[in-house]
CSV table of C-alpha atoms and ligand atoms in Angstrom, one decimal:
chain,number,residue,atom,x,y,z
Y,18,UNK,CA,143.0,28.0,-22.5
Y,19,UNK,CA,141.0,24.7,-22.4
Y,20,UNK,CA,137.9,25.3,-20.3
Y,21,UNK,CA,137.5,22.9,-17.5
Y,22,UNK,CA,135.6,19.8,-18.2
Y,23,UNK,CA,133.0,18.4,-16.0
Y,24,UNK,CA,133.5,14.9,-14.7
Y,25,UNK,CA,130.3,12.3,-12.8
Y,26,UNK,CA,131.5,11.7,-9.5
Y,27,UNK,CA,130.2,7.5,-9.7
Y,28,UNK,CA,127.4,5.7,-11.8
Y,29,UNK,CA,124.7,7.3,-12.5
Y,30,UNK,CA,126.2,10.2,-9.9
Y,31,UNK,CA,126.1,14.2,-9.8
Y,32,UNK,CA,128.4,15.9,-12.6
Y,33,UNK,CA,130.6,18.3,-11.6
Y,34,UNK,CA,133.2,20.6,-13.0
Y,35,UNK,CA,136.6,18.8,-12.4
Y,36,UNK,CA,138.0,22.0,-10.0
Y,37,UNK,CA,135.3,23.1,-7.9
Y,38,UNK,CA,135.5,25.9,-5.8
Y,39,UNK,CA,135.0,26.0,-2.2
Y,40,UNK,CA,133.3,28.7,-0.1
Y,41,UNK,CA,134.9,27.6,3.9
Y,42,UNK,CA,136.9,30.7,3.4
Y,43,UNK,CA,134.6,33.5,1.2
Y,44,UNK,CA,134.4,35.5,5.0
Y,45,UNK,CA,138.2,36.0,5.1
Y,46,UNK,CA,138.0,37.7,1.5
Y,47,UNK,CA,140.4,41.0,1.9
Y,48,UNK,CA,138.3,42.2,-0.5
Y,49,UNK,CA,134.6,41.6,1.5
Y,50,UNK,CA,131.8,39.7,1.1
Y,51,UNK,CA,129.2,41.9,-0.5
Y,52,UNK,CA,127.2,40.3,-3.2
Y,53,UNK,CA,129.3,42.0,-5.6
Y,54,UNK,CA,132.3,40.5,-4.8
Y,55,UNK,CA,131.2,37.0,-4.3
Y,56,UNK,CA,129.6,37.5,-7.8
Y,57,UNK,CA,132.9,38.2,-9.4
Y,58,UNK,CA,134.0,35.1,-8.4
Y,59,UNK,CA,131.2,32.7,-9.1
Y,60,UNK,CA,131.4,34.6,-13.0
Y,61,UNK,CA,135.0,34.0,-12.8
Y,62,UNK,CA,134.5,30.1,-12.4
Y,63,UNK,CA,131.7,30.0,-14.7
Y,64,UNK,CA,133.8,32.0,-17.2
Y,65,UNK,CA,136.3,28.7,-16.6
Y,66,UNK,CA,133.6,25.9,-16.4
Y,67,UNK,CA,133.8,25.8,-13.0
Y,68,UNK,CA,130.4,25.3,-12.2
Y,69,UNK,CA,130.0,23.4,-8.9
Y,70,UNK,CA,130.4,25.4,-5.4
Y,71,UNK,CA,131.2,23.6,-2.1
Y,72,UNK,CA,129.7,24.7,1.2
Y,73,UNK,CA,128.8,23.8,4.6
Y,74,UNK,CA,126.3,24.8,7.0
Y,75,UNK,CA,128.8,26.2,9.4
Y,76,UNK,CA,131.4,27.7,7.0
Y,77,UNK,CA,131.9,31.5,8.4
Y,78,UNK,CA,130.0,30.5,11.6
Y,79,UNK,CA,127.2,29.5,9.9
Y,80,UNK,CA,126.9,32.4,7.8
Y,81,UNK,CA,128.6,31.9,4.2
Y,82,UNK,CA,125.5,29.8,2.9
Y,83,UNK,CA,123.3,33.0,3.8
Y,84,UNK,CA,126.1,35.5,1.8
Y,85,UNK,CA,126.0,33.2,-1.2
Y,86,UNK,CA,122.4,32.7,-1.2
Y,87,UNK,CA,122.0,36.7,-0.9
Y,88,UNK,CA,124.0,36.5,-4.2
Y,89,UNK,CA,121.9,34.2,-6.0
Y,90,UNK,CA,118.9,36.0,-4.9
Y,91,UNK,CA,120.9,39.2,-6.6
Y,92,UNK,CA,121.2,37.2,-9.6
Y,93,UNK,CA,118.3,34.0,-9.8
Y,94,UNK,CA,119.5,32.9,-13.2
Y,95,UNK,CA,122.9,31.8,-11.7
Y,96,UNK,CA,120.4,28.9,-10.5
Y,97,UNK,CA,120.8,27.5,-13.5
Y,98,UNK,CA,124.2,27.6,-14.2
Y,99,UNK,CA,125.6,26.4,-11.1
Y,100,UNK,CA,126.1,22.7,-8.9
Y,101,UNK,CA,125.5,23.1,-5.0
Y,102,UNK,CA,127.4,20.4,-2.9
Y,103,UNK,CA,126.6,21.3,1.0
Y,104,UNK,CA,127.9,19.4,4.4
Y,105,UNK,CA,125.8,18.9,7.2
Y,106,UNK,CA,126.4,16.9,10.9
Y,107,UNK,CA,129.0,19.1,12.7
Y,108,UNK,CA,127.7,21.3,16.0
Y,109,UNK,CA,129.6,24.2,16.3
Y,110,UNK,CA,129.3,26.7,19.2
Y,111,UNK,CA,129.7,30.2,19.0
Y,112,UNK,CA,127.5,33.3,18.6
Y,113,UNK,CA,125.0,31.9,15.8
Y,114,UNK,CA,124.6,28.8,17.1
Y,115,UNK,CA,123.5,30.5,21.2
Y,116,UNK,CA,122.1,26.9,22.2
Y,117,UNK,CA,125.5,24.7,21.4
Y,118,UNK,CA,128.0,24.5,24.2
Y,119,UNK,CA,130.4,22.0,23.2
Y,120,UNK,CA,131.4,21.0,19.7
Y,121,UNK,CA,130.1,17.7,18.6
Y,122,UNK,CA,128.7,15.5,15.8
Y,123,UNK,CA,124.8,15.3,15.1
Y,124,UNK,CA,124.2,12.4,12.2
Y,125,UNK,CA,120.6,12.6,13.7
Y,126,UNK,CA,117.9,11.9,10.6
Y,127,UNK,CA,116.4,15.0,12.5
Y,128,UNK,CA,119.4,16.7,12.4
Y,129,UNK,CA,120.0,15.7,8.9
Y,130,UNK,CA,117.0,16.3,7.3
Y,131,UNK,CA,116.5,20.2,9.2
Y,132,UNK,CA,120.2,21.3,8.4
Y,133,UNK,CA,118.9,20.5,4.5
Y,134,UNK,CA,116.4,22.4,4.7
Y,135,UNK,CA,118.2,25.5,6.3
Y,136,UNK,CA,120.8,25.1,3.3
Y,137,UNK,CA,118.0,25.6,1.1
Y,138,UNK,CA,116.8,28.6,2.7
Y,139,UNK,CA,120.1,30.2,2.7
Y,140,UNK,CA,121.4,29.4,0.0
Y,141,UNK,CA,118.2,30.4,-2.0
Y,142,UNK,CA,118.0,27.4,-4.4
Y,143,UNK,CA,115.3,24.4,-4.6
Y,144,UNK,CA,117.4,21.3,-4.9
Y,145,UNK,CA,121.2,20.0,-3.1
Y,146,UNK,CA,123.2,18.4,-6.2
Y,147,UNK,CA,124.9,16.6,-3.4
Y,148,UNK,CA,125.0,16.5,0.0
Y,149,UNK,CA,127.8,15.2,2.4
Y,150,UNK,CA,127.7,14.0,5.9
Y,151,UNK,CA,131.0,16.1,7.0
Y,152,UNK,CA,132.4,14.1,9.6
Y,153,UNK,CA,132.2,10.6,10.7
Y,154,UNK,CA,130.3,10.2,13.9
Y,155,UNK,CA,131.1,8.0,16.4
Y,156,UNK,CA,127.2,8.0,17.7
Y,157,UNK,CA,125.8,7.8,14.2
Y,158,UNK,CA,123.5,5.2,13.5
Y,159,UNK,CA,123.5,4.3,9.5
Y,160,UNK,CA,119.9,3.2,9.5
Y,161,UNK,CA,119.4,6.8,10.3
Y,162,UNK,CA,121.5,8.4,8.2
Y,163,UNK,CA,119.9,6.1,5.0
Y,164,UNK,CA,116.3,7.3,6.5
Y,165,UNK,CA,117.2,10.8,6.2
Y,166,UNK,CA,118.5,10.4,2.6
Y,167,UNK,CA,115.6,8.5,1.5
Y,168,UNK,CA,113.4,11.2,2.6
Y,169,UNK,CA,115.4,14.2,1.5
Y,170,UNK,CA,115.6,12.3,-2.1
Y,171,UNK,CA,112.0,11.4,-1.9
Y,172,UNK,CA,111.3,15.3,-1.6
Y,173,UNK,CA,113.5,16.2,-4.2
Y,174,UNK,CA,115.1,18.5,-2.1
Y,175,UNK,CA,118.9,16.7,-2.6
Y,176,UNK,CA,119.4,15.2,-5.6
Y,177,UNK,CA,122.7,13.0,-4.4
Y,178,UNK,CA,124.5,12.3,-1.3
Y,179,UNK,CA,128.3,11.4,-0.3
Y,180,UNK,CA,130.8,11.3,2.9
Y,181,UNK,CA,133.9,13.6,3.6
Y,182,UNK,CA,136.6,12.5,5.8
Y,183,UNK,CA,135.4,9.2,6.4
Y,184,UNK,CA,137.6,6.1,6.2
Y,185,UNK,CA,137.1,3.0,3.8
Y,186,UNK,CA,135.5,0.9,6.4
Y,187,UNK,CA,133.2,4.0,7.6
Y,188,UNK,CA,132.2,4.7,3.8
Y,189,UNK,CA,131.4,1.0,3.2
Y,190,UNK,CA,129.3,0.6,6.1
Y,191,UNK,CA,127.0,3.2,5.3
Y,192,UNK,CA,127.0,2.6,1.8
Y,193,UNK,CA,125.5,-1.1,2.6
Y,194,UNK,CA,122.4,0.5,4.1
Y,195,UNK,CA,121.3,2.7,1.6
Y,196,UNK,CA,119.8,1.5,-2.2
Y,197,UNK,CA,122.1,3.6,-4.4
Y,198,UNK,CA,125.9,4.7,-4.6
Y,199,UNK,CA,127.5,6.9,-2.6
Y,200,UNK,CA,128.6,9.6,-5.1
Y,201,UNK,CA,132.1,10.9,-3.1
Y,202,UNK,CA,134.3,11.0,0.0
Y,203,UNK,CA,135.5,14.4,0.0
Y,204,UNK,CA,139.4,13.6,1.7
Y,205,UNK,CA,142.0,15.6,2.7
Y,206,UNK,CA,145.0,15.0,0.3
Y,207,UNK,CA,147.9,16.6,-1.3
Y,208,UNK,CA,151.7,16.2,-1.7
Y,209,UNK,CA,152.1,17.4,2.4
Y,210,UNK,CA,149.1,15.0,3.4
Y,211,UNK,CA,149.9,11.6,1.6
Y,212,UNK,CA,147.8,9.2,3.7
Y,213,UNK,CA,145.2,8.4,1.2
Y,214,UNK,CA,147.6,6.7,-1.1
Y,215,UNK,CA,148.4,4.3,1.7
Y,216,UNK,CA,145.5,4.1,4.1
Y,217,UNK,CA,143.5,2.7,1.4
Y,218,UNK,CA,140.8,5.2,0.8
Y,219,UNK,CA,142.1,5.9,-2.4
Y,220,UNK,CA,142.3,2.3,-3.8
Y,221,UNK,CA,138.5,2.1,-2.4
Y,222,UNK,CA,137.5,4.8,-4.6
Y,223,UNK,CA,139.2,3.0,-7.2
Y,224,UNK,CA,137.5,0.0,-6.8
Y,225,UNK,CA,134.2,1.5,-6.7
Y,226,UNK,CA,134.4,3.9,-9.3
Y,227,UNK,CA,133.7,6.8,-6.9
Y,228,UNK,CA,135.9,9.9,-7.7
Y,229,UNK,CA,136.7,11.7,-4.2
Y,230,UNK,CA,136.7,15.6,-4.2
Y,231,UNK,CA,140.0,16.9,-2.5
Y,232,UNK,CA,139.6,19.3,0.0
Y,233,UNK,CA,142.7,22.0,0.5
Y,234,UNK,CA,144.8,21.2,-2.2
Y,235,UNK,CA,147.2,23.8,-1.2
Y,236,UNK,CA,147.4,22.8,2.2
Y,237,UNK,CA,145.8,25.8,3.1
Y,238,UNK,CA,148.0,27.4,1.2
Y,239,UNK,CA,151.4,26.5,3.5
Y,240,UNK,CA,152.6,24.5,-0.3
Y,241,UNK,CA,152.9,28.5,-1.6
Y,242,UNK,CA,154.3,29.7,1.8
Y,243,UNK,CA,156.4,26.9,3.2
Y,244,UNK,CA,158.4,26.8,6.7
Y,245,UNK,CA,159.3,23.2,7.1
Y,246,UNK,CA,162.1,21.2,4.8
Y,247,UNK,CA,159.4,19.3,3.1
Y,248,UNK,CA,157.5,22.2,2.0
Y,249,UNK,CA,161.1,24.1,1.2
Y,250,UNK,CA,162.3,20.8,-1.2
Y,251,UNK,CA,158.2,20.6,-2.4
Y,252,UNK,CA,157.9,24.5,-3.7
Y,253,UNK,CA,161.1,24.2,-5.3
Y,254,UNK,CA,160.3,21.5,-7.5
Y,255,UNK,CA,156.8,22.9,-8.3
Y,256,UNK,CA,158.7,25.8,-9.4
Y,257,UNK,CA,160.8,24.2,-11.2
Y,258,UNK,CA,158.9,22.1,-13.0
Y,259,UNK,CA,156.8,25.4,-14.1
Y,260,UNK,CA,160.0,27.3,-15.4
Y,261,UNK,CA,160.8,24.2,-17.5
Y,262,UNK,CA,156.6,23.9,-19.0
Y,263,UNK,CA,156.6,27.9,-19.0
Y,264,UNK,CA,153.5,27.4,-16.4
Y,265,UNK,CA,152.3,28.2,-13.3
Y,266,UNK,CA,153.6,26.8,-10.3
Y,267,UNK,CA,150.1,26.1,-8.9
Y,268,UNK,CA,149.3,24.7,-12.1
Y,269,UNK,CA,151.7,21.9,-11.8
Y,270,UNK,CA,150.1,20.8,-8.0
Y,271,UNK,CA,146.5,21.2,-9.3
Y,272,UNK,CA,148.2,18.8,-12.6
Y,273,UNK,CA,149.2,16.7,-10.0
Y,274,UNK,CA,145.7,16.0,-9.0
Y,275,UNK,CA,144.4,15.5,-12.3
Y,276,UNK,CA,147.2,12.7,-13.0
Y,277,UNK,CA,145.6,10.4,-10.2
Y,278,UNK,CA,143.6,7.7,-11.7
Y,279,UNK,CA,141.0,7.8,-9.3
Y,280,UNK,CA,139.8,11.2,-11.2
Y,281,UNK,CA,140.2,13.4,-8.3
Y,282,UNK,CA,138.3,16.7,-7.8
Y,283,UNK,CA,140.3,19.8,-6.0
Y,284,UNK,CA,138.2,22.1,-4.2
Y,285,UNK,CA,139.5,25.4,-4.3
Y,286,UNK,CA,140.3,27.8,-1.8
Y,287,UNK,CA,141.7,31.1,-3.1
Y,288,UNK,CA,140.0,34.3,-2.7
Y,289,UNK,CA,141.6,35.7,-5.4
Y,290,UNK,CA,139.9,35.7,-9.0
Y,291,UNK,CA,143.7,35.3,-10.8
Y,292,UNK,CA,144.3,32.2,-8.7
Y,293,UNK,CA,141.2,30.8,-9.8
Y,294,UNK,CA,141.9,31.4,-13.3
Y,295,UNK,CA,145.6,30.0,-13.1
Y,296,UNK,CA,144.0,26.6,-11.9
Y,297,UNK,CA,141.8,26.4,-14.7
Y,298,UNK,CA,145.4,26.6,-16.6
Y,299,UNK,CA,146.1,23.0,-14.9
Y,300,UNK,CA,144.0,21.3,-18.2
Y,301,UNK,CA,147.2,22.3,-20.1
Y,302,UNK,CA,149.7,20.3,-18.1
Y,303,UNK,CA,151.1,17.0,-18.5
Y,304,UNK,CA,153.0,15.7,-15.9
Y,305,UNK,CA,155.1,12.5,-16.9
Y,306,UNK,CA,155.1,9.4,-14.1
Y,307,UNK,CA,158.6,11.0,-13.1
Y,308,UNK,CA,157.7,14.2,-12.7
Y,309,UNK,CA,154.7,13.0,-10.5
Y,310,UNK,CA,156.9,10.7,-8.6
Y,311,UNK,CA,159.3,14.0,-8.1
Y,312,UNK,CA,156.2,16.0,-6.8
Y,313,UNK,CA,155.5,13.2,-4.3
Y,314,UNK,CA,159.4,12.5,-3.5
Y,315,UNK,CA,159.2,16.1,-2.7
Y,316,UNK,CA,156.4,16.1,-0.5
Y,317,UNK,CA,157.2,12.9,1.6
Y,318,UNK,CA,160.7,14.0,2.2
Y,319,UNK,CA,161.9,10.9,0.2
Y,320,UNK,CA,161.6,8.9,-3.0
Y,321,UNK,CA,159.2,5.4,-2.7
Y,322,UNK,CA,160.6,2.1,-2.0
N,423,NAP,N1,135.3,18.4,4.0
N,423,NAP,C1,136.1,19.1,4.8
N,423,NAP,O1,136.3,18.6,6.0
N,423,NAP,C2,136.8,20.3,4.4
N,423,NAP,C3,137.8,20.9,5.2
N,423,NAP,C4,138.5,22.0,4.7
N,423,NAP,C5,138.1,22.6,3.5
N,423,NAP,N2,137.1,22.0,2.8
N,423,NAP,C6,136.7,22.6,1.5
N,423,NAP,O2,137.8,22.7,0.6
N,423,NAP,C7,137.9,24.0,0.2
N,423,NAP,C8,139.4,24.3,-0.1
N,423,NAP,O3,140.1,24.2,1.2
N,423,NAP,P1,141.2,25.3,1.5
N,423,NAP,O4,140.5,26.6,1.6
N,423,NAP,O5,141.9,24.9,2.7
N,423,NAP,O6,142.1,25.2,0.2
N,423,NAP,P2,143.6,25.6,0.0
N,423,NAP,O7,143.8,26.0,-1.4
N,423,NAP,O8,144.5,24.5,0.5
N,423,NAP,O9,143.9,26.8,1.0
N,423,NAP,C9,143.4,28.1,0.7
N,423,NAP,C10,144.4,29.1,1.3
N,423,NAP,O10,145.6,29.0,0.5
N,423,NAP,C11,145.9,30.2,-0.1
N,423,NAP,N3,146.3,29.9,-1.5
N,423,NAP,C12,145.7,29.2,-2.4
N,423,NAP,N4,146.3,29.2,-3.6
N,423,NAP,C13,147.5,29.9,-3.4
N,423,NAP,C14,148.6,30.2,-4.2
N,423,NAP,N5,148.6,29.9,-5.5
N,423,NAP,N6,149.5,31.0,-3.7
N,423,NAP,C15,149.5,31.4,-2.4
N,423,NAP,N7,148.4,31.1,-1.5
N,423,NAP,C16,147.4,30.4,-2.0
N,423,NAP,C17,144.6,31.0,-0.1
N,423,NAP,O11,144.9,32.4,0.0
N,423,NAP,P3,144.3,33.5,-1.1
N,423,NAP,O12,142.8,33.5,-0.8
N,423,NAP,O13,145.0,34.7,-0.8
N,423,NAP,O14,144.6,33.0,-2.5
N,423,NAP,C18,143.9,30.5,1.1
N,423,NAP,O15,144.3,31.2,2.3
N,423,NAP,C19,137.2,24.9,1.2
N,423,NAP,O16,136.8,26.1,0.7
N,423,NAP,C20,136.1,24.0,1.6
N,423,NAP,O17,135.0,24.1,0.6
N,423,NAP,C21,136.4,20.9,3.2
């Protein structure tokens, strides 16, 4: 099986393995969270080439950084062998967070800079690869935002820095404040969730060469366990499209990805160690134009115009 390659995110940006896998969900493992398992799965991907993990501060109510770190700690040399991409600027309330109330946006350069520096700590490791501002904010100041970069760069505690789920005006604003590129806009996008290919965020990336990381690719998971007629027609034709490659059917939606010419970046969300390895299988698909066309016809409930 080809292993999977790793691909720079923009010019002179982080490199990352093309699939990367995504840790929102490692607390909802059947199987647990001990260091043990989590370690099966980071070997898995590194087994693959899957090299680059994606976090948040607040994935599991905060707590996921700290589980993975307490793996690295179990294991320092993975330091080596692995990318970190972390979020930071959402305020979530709940038991480990006693002082938050309601949910809201902080794109403070305090804020910023001390949600950082607490990935750090949990997650055990010196340097960010890349960090990514979550959500756009409706109070958030760019200045700011570029002041809490520059310092965190300056300190070599992240390394690069991106957006996820901001729009193309909201990336291009705050990529006019700061002195280098933007490395990503992690986006929501897959054949259920077609907006990017019309609302312009994927021609953006396009045009700056900036390769945007894709988060549920599955649509958290409802393409594999579909209720409504779009996901009925859309399972179908990823099954069929495997029985005729003898593949997977996952394979043929993560090939989907791949096929985009803005070099998109899924980040997975299985538990399961075989479902990561069937992804890695989606380096040994090629989908023709119609067969991408089909996915999407599919998916949008009716061919293009
Ligand atoms: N930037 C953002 O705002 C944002 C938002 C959401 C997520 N993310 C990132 O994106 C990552 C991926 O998102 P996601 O977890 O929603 O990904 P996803 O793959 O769309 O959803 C994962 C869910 O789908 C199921 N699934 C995956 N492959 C399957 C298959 N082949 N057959 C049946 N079920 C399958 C998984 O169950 P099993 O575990 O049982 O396989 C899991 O419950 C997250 O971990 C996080 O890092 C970012």
């Amino acid at each position: 099986m080809t292993s999977v390659p790793s691909i720079s995110l923009s010019q002179n940006g982080p490199s990352l393995s093309r699939l990367v896998y995504g840790c929102w969900r490692l607390h909802e493992d059947p199987v647990g969270v001990s260091p043990q398992r989590i370690l099966e799965k980071i070997e898995t991907c590194l087994e693959l080439g899957i090299h680059s993990f994606d976090h948040a501060d607040l994935y599991g109510e905060y707590s996921n950084e700290r589980k993975f770190g307490e793996t690295i700690r179990s294991k320092p040399s993975l330091r080596d062998s692995i990318t970190i991409v972390t979020k930071c600027g959402i305020q979530l309330p709940g038991a480990n967070r006693p002082g938050i109330r309601t949910k809201h946006y902080d794109t403070s350069r305090a804020h910023i800079v001390a949600s950082a520096e607490n990935s750090l700590k949990n997650l055990n490791i010196q340097k960010i690869d890349l960090l990514l501002i979550h959500r756009p904010d409706p109070l958030s100041d760019p200045d700011e935002i570029a002041s809490a970069f520059a310092k965190l760069r300056e300190e070599g505690k992240v390394l690069h820095f991106g957006t996820s789920n901001f729009s193309g005006s909201q990336f291009r604003l705050l990529q006019s404040r700061l002195d280098f590129p933007l490395s990503t806009n992690q986006i929501q996008f897959n054949p259920l969730y077609l907006d990017p290919l019309s609302d312009g965020t994927l021609d953006q990336a396009l045009e700056l060469r900036v390769k945007p990381m894709v988060w549920s690719p599955t649509a958290g998971g409802k393409i594999f366990n579909p209720r409504e007629k779009n996901g009925i027609a859309l399972l179908k034709t990823l099954i069929d499209l495997a029985g005729k490659k003898g593949k997977n059917p996952d394979q043929i939606l993560y090939a989907w990805f791949l096929k985009h010419p803005s070099g998109l970046v899924p980040v997975l969300g299985t538990n399961d160690p075989g479902r990561i390895r069937s992804a890695a299988g989606a380096f040994d698909v090629s989908l023709t134009r119609e067969e991408w066309f089909e996915i999407r016809e599919a998916g949008a409930g009716g061919p293009v115009p």
